[in-house]
Short mmCIF file of C-alpha atoms in Angstrom, two decimals:
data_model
loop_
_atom_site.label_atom_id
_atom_site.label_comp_id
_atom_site.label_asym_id
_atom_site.label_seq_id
_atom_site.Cartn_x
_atom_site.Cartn_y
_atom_site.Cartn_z
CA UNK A 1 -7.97 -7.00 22.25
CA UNK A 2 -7.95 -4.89 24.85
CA UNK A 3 -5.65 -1.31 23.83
CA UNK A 4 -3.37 0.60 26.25
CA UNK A 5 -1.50 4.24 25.99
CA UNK A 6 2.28 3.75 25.02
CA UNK A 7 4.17 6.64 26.26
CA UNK A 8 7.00 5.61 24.36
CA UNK A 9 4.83 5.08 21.30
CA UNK A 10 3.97 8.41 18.89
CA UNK A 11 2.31 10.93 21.28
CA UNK A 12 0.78 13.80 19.11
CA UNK A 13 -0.60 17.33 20.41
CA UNK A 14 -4.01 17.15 19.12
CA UNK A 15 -3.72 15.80 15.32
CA UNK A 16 -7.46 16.00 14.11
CA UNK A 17 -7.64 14.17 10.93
CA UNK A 18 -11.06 16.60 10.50
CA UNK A 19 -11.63 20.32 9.71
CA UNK A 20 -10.19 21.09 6.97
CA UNK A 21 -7.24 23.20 7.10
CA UNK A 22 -7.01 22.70 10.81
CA UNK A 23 -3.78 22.64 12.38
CA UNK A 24 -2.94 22.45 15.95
CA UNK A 25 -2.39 26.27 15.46
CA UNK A 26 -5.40 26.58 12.89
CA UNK A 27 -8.34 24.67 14.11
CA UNK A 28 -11.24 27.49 13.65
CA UNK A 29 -12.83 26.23 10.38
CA UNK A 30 -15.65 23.94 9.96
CA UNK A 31 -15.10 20.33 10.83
CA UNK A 32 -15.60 17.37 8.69
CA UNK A 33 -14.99 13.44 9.27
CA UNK A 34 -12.07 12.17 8.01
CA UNK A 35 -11.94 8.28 7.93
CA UNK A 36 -7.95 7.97 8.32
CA UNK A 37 -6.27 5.45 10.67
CA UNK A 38 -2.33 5.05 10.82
CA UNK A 39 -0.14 2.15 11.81
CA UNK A 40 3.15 3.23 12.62
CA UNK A 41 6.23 1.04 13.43
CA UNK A 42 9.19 2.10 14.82
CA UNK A 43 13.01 1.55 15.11
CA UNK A 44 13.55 0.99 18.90
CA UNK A 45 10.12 -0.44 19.89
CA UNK A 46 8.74 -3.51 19.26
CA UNK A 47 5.28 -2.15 19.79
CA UNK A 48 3.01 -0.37 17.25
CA UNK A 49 1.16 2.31 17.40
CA UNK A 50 -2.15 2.72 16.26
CA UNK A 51 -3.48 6.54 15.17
CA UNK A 52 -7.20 8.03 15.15
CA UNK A 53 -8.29 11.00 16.01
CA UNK A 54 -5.01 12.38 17.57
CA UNK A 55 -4.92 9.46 20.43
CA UNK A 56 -1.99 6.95 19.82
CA UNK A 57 -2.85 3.73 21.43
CA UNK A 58 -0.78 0.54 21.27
CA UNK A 59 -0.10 -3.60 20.21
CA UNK A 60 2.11 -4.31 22.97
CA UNK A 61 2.63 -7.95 21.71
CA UNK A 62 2.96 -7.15 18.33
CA UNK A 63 7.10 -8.07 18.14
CA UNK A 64 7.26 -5.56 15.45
CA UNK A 65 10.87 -3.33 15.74
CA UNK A 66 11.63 -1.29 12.45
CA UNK A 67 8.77 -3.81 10.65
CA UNK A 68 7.58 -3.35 6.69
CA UNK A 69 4.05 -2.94 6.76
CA UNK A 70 1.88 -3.59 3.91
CA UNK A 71 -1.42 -2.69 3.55
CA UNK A 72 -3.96 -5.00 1.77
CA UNK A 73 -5.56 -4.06 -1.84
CA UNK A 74 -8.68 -3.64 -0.30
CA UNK A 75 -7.03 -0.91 2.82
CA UNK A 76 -8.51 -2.39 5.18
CA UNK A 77 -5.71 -4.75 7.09
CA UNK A 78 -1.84 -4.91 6.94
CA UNK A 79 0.59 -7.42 7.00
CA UNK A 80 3.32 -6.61 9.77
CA UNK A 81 6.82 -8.05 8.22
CA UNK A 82 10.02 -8.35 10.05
CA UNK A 83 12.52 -10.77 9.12
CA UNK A 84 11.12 -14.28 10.36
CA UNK A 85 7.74 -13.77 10.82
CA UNK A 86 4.80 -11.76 9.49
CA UNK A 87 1.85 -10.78 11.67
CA UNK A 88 -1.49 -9.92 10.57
CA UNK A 89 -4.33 -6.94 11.65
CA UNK A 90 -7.65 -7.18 10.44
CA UNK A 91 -10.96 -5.22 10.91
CA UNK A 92 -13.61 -5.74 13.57
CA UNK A 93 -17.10 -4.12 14.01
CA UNK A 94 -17.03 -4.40 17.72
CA UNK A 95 -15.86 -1.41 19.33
CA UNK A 96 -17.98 2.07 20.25
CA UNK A 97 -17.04 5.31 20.28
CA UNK A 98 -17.98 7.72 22.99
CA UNK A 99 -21.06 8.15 21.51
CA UNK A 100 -22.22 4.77 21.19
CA UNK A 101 -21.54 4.43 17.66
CA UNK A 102 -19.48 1.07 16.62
CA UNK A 103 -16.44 1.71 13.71
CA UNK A 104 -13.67 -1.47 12.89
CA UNK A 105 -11.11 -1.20 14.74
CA UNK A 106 -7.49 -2.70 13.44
CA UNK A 107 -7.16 -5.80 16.01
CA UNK A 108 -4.19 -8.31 15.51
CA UNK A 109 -4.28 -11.66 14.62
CA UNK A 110 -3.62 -14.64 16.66
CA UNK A 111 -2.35 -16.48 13.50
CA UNK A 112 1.23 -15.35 12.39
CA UNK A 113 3.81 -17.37 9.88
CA UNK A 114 7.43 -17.92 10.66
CA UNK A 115 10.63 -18.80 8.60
CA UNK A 116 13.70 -17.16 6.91
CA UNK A 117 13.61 -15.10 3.35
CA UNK A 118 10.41 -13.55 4.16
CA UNK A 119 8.60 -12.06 1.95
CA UNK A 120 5.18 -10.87 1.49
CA UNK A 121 3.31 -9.51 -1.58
CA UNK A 122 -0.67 -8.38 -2.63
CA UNK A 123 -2.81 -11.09 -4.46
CA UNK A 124 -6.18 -10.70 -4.86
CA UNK A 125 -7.88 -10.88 -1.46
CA UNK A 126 -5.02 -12.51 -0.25
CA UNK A 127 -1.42 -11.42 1.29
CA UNK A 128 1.12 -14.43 -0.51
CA UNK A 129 3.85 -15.30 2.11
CA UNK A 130 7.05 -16.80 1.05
CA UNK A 131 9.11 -18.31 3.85
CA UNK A 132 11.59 -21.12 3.38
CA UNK A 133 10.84 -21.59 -0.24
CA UNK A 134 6.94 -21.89 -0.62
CA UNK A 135 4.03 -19.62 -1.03
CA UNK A 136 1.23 -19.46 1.75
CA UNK A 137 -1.59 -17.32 0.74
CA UNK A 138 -3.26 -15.62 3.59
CA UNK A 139 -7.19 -13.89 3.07
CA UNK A 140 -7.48 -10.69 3.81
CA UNK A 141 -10.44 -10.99 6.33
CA UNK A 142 -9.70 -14.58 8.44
CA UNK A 143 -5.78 -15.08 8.34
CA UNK A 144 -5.00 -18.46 8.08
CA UNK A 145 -2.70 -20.61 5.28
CA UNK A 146 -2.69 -22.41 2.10
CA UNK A 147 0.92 -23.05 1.46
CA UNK A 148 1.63 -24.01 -2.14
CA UNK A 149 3.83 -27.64 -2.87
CA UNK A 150 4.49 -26.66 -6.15
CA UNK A 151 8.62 -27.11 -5.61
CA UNK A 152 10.75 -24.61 -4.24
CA UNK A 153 9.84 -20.61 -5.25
CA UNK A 154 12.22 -18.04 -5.04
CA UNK A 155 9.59 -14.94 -5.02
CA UNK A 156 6.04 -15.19 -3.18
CA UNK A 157 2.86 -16.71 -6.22
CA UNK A 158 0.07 -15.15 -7.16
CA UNK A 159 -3.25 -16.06 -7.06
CA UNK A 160 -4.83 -15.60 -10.26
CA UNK A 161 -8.32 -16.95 -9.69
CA UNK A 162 -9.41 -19.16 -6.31
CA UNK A 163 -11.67 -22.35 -7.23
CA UNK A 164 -13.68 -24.56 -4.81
CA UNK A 165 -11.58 -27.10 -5.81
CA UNK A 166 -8.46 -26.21 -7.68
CA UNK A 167 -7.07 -22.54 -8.61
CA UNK A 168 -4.83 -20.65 -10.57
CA UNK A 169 -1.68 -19.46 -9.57
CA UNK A 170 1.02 -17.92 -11.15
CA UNK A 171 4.60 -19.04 -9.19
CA UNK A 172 7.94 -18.62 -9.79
CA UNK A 173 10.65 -21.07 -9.58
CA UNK A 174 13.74 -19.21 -10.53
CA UNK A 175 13.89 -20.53 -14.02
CA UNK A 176 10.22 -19.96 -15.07
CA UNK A 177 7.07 -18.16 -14.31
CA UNK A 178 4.42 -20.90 -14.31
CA UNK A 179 0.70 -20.84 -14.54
CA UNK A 180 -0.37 -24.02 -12.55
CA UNK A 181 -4.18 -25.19 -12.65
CA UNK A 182 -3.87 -26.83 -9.23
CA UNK A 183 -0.80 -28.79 -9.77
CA UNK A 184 -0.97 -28.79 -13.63
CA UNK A 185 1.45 -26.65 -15.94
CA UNK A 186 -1.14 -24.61 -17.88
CA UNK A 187 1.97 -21.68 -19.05
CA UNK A 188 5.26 -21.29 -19.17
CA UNK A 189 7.18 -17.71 -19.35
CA UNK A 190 11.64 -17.59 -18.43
CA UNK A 191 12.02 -15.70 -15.34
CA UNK A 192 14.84 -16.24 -13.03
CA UNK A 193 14.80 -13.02 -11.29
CA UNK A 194 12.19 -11.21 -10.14
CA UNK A 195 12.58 -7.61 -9.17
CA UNK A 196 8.63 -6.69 -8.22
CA UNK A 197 5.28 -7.84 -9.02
CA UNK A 198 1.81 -5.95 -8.84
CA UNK A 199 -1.76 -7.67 -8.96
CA UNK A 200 -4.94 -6.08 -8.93
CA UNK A 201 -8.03 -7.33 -10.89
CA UNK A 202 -7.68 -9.87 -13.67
CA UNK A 203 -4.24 -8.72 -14.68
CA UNK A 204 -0.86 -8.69 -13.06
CA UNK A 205 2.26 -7.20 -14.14
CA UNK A 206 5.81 -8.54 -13.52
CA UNK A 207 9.28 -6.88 -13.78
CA UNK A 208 12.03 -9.72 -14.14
CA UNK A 209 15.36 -10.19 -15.96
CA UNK A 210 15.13 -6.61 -17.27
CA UNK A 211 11.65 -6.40 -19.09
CA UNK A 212 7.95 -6.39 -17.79
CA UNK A 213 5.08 -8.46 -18.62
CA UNK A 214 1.56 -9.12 -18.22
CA UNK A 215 -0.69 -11.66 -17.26
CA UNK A 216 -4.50 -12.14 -17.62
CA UNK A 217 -6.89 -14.67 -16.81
CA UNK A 218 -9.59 -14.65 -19.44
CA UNK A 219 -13.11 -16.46 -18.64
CA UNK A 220 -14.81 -17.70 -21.72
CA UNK A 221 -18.11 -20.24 -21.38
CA UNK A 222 -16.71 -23.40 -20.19
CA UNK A 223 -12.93 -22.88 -19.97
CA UNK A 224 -10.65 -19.81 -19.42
CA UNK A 225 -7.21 -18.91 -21.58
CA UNK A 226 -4.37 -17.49 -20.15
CA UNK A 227 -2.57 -14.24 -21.55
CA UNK A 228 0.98 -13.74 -20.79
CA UNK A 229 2.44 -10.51 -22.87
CA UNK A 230 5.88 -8.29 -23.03
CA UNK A 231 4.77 -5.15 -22.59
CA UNK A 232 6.73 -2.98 -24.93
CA UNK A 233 8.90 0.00 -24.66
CA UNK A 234 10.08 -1.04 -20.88
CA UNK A 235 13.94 -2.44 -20.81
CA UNK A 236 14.92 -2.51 -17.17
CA UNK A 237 13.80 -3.21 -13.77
CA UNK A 238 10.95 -1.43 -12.54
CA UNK A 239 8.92 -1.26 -9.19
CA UNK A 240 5.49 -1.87 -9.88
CA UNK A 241 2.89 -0.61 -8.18
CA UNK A 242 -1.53 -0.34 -9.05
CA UNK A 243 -4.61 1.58 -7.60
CA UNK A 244 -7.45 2.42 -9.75
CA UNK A 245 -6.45 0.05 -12.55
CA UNK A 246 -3.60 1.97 -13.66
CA UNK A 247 0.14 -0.27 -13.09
CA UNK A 248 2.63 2.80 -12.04
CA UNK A 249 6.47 1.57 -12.01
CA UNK A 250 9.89 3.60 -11.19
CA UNK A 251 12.80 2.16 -13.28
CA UNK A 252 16.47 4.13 -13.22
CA UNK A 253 15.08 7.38 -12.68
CA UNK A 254 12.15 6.94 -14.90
CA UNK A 255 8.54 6.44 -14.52
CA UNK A 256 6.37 4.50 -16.70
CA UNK A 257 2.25 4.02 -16.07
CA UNK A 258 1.32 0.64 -17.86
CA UNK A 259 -3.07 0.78 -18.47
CA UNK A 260 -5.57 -1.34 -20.63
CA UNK A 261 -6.39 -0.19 -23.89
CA UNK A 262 -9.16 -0.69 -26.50
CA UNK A 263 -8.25 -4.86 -27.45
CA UNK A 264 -8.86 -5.47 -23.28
CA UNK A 265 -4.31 -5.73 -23.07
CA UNK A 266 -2.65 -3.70 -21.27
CA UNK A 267 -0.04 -1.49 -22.91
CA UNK A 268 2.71 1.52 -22.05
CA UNK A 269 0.51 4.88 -22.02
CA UNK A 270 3.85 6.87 -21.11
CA UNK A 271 6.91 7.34 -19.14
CA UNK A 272 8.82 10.60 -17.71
CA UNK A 273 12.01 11.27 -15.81
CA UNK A 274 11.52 11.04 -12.19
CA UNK A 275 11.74 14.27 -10.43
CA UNK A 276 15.09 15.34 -9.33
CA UNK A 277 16.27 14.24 -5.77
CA UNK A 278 13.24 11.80 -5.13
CA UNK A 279 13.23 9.92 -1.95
CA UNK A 280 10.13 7.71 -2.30
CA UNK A 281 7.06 7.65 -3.69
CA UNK A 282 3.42 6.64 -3.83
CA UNK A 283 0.06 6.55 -5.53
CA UNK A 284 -2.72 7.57 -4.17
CA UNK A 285 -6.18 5.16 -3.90
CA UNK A 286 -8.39 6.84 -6.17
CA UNK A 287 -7.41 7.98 -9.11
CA UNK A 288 -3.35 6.88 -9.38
CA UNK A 289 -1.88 10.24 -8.94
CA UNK A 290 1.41 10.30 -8.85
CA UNK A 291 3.40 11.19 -5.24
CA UNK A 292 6.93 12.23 -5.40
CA UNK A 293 8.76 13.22 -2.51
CA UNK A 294 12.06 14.89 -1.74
CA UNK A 295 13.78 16.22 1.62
CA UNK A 296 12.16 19.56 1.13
CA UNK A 297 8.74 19.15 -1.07
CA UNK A 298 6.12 16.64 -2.30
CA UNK A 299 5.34 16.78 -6.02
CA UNK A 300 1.83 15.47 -7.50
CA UNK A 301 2.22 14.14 -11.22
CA UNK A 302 -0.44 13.35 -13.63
CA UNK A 303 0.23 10.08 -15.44
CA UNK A 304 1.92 11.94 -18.32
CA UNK A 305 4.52 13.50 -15.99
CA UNK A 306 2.97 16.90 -15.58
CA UNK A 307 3.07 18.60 -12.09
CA UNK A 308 0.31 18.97 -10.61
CA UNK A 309 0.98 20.50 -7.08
CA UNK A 310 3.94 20.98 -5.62
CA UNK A 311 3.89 21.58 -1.55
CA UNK A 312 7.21 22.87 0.31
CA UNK A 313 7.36 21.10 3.87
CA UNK A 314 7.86 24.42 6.05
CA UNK A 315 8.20 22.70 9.21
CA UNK A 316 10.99 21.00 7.64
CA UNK A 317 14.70 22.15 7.95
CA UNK A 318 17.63 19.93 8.04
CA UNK A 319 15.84 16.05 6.45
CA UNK A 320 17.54 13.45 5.03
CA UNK A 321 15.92 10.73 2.46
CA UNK A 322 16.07 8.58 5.60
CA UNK A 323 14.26 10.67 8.03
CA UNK A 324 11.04 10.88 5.94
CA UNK A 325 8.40 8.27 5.66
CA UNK A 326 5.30 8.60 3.22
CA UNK A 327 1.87 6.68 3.15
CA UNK A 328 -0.96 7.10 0.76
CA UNK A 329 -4.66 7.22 0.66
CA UNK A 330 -7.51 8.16 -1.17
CA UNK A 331 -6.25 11.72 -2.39
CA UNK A 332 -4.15 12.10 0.77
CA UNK A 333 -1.00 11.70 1.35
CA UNK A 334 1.18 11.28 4.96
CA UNK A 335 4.16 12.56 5.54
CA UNK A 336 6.57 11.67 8.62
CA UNK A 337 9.54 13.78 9.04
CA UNK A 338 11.94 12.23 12.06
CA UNK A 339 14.49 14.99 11.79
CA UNK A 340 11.81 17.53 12.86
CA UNK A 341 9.48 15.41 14.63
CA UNK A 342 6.56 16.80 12.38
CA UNK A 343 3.33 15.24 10.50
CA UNK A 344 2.11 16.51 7.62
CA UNK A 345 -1.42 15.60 6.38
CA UNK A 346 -1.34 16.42 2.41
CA UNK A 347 -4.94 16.26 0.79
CA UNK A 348 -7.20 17.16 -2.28
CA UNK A 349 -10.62 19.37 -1.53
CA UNK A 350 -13.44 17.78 -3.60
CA UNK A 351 -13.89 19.40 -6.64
CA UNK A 352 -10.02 21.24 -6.29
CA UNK A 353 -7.48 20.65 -8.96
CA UNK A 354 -4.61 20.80 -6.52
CA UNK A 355 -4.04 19.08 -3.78
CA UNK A 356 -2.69 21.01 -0.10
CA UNK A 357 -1.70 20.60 3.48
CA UNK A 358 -4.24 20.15 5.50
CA UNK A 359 -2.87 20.05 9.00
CA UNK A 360 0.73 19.62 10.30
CA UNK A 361 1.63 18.20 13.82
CA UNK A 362 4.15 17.73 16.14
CA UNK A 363 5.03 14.41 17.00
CA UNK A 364 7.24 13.28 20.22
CA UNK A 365 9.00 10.32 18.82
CA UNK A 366 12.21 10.64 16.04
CA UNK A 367 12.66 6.84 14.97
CA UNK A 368 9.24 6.28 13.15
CA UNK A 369 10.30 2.79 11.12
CA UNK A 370 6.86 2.67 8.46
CA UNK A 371 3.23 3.33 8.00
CA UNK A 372 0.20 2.75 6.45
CA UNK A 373 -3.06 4.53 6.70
CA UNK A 374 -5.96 2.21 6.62
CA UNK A 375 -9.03 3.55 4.24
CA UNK A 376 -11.50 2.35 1.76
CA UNK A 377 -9.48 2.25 -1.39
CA UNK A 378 -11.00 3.58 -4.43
CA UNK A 379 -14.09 5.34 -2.84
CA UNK A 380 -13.84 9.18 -1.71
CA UNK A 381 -12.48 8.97 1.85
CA UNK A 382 -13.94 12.46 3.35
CA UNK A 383 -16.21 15.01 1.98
CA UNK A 384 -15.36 18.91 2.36
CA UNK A 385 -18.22 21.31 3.05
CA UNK A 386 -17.18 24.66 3.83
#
């Protein structure tokens, strides 16, 4: 794919995602490599924009005004979501830098997948599709489909365990959640409405109808059993979300962090009031810290509710909740503010307890849509040395 300069795309004075505590008014310190890429979509553009290393090149074709993006479990490619299609970028080892040196560049897919009630979730190594009623999941690495005929689904199937021949997948039919063995009926759990689901690893967790659950997939010598659990103490909907085997949902106000414990199940660890006049929030890659963000500050939580940072946006005067957009890394955090036409890049020094900002820039555009930041999840993403 060959890129171009957007000039109506995000045009930033000189963001270095390097030197730490380098600003575009702060840029003395020593430098250090920071692996971040951003995807940005926006409200009156059907292009993207693509971010590294301050230069803000674009997907011209990409058909992508105000689109959802959703970054894989692994970091490495999105899904672009808008509402009939979704559109895919994966990662190439084909393109040098000016010194010679090849890195993967983000490229888009020529395969897309059309219909109406899209929606797209995280299984493992695999983005599940629904559109029109059936699941397609999509790898990761070579986007193409295998689209479920297991009746019609009302929220996208997971894919508990891919066989050469037949797998397991967990879908959900608006009466049931079913664990199918190709196209047998291995389990059976009422669902009718789901409100979010999160997979990562051999479990999965499931808000629907008010409660959550679990299931695991558990391999014994010739055969495997399936484990589907209430997981106690949670009575409402809840947004799930995982990194570094920890489950982190928000219910009404509340937070709850769902991990395994000793018997290999996983159970409620603990749950705290969401911090007052939150706007979004996030995990970060590596460890699961908690990301909470309001018009004026972002607030890092432990898992038992305890704050451990909190970082006042300075650049930022007169936000709404709807001017901000947030995307995570590996103990970094992004924040867009539209309202002031400012980036902040929010990170932890190895070794620190706390994390700070580590640059803030000025960006030209005021309609930024979404974002992801494409990294290596789980694995330290930049080293300081000062």
């Amino acid at each position: 794919m060959n890129w171009t300069i957007n000039s109506t795309a995000i045009l930033l004075s000189a963001l270095m995602l390097s030197a730490c505590g380098s600003s575009s008014s702060d840029n003395q310190g020593s430098e250090e490599e920071h692996e971040h890429s951003m995807l940005i979509s926006q409200q009156n553009t059907i292009s993207l924009s693509f971010l590294e290393e301050g230069e803000a090149e674009s997907l011209a074709d990409a058909a992508a005004n105000a689109a959802t993006l959703l970054l894989s479990n692994t970091g490495e490619q999105a899904a672009i979501i808008t509402a009939g299609s979704v559109a895919f970028l994966v990662s190439h080892d084909d393109e040098a830098d000016h010194e010679g040196e090849e890195h993967e560049v983000p490229q888009l897919s020529d395969f897309t997948l059309t219909g109406t009630r899209v929606k797209v979730v995280n299984t493992v190594g695999h983005f599940s599709v629904l559109a029109d009623g059936h699941t397609s999941f999509v790898p990761f690495n070579e986007p193409a489909a295998e689209t479920l005929s297991l009746g019609v689904e009302t929220h996208p199937a997971l894919l508990l365990e891919e066989g050469e021949t037949e797998s397991l997948t967990l879908v959900f039919n608006g009466t049931n959640a079913v664990v199918y063995e190709g196209e047998t009926a291995q389990d059976t759990k009422a669902c009718v409405t789901v409100d979010s689901v999160a997979h990562a690893g051999e479990f999965a967790v499931i808000s629907c109808d008010g409660s959550s659950f679990s299931v695991k997939v558990e391999e014994g010598e010739t055969d495997h059993t399936i484990v589907m659990a209430d997981i106690a103490g949670i009575n409402e909907s809840v947004e799930w979300s995982t990194r570094a085997g920890v489950f982190v949902g928000l219910g009404d106000n509340t937070f709850y962090v769902v991990e395994e414990n000793d018997a290999e199940a996983l159970i409620l660890e603990g749950s705290f009031a969401e911090p007052s006049g939150m706007c979004t929030w996030g995990i970060d890659s590596l460890h699961a810290d908690i990301f909470s963000l309001t018009t004026h500050e972002l607030n890092v939580l432990n898992h038992e509710g305890d704050t451990q940072s909190t970082l006042t946006l300075d650049e930022t005067q007169n936000a709404t909740c709807d001017d901000l957009t947030m995307t995570t890394a590996n103990q970094a955090v992004f924040v867009m503010d539209n309202s002031g036409t400012v980036l902040y890049e929010i990170d932890k020094e190895e070794g620190s307890a706390a994390y700070h900002i580590h640059g803030r820039e000025t960006l030209s555009i005021n309609d930024v849509a979404d974002a992801v930041v494409f990294h290596e999840v789980g694995s330290e993403s930049h080293d300081h040395e000062h």
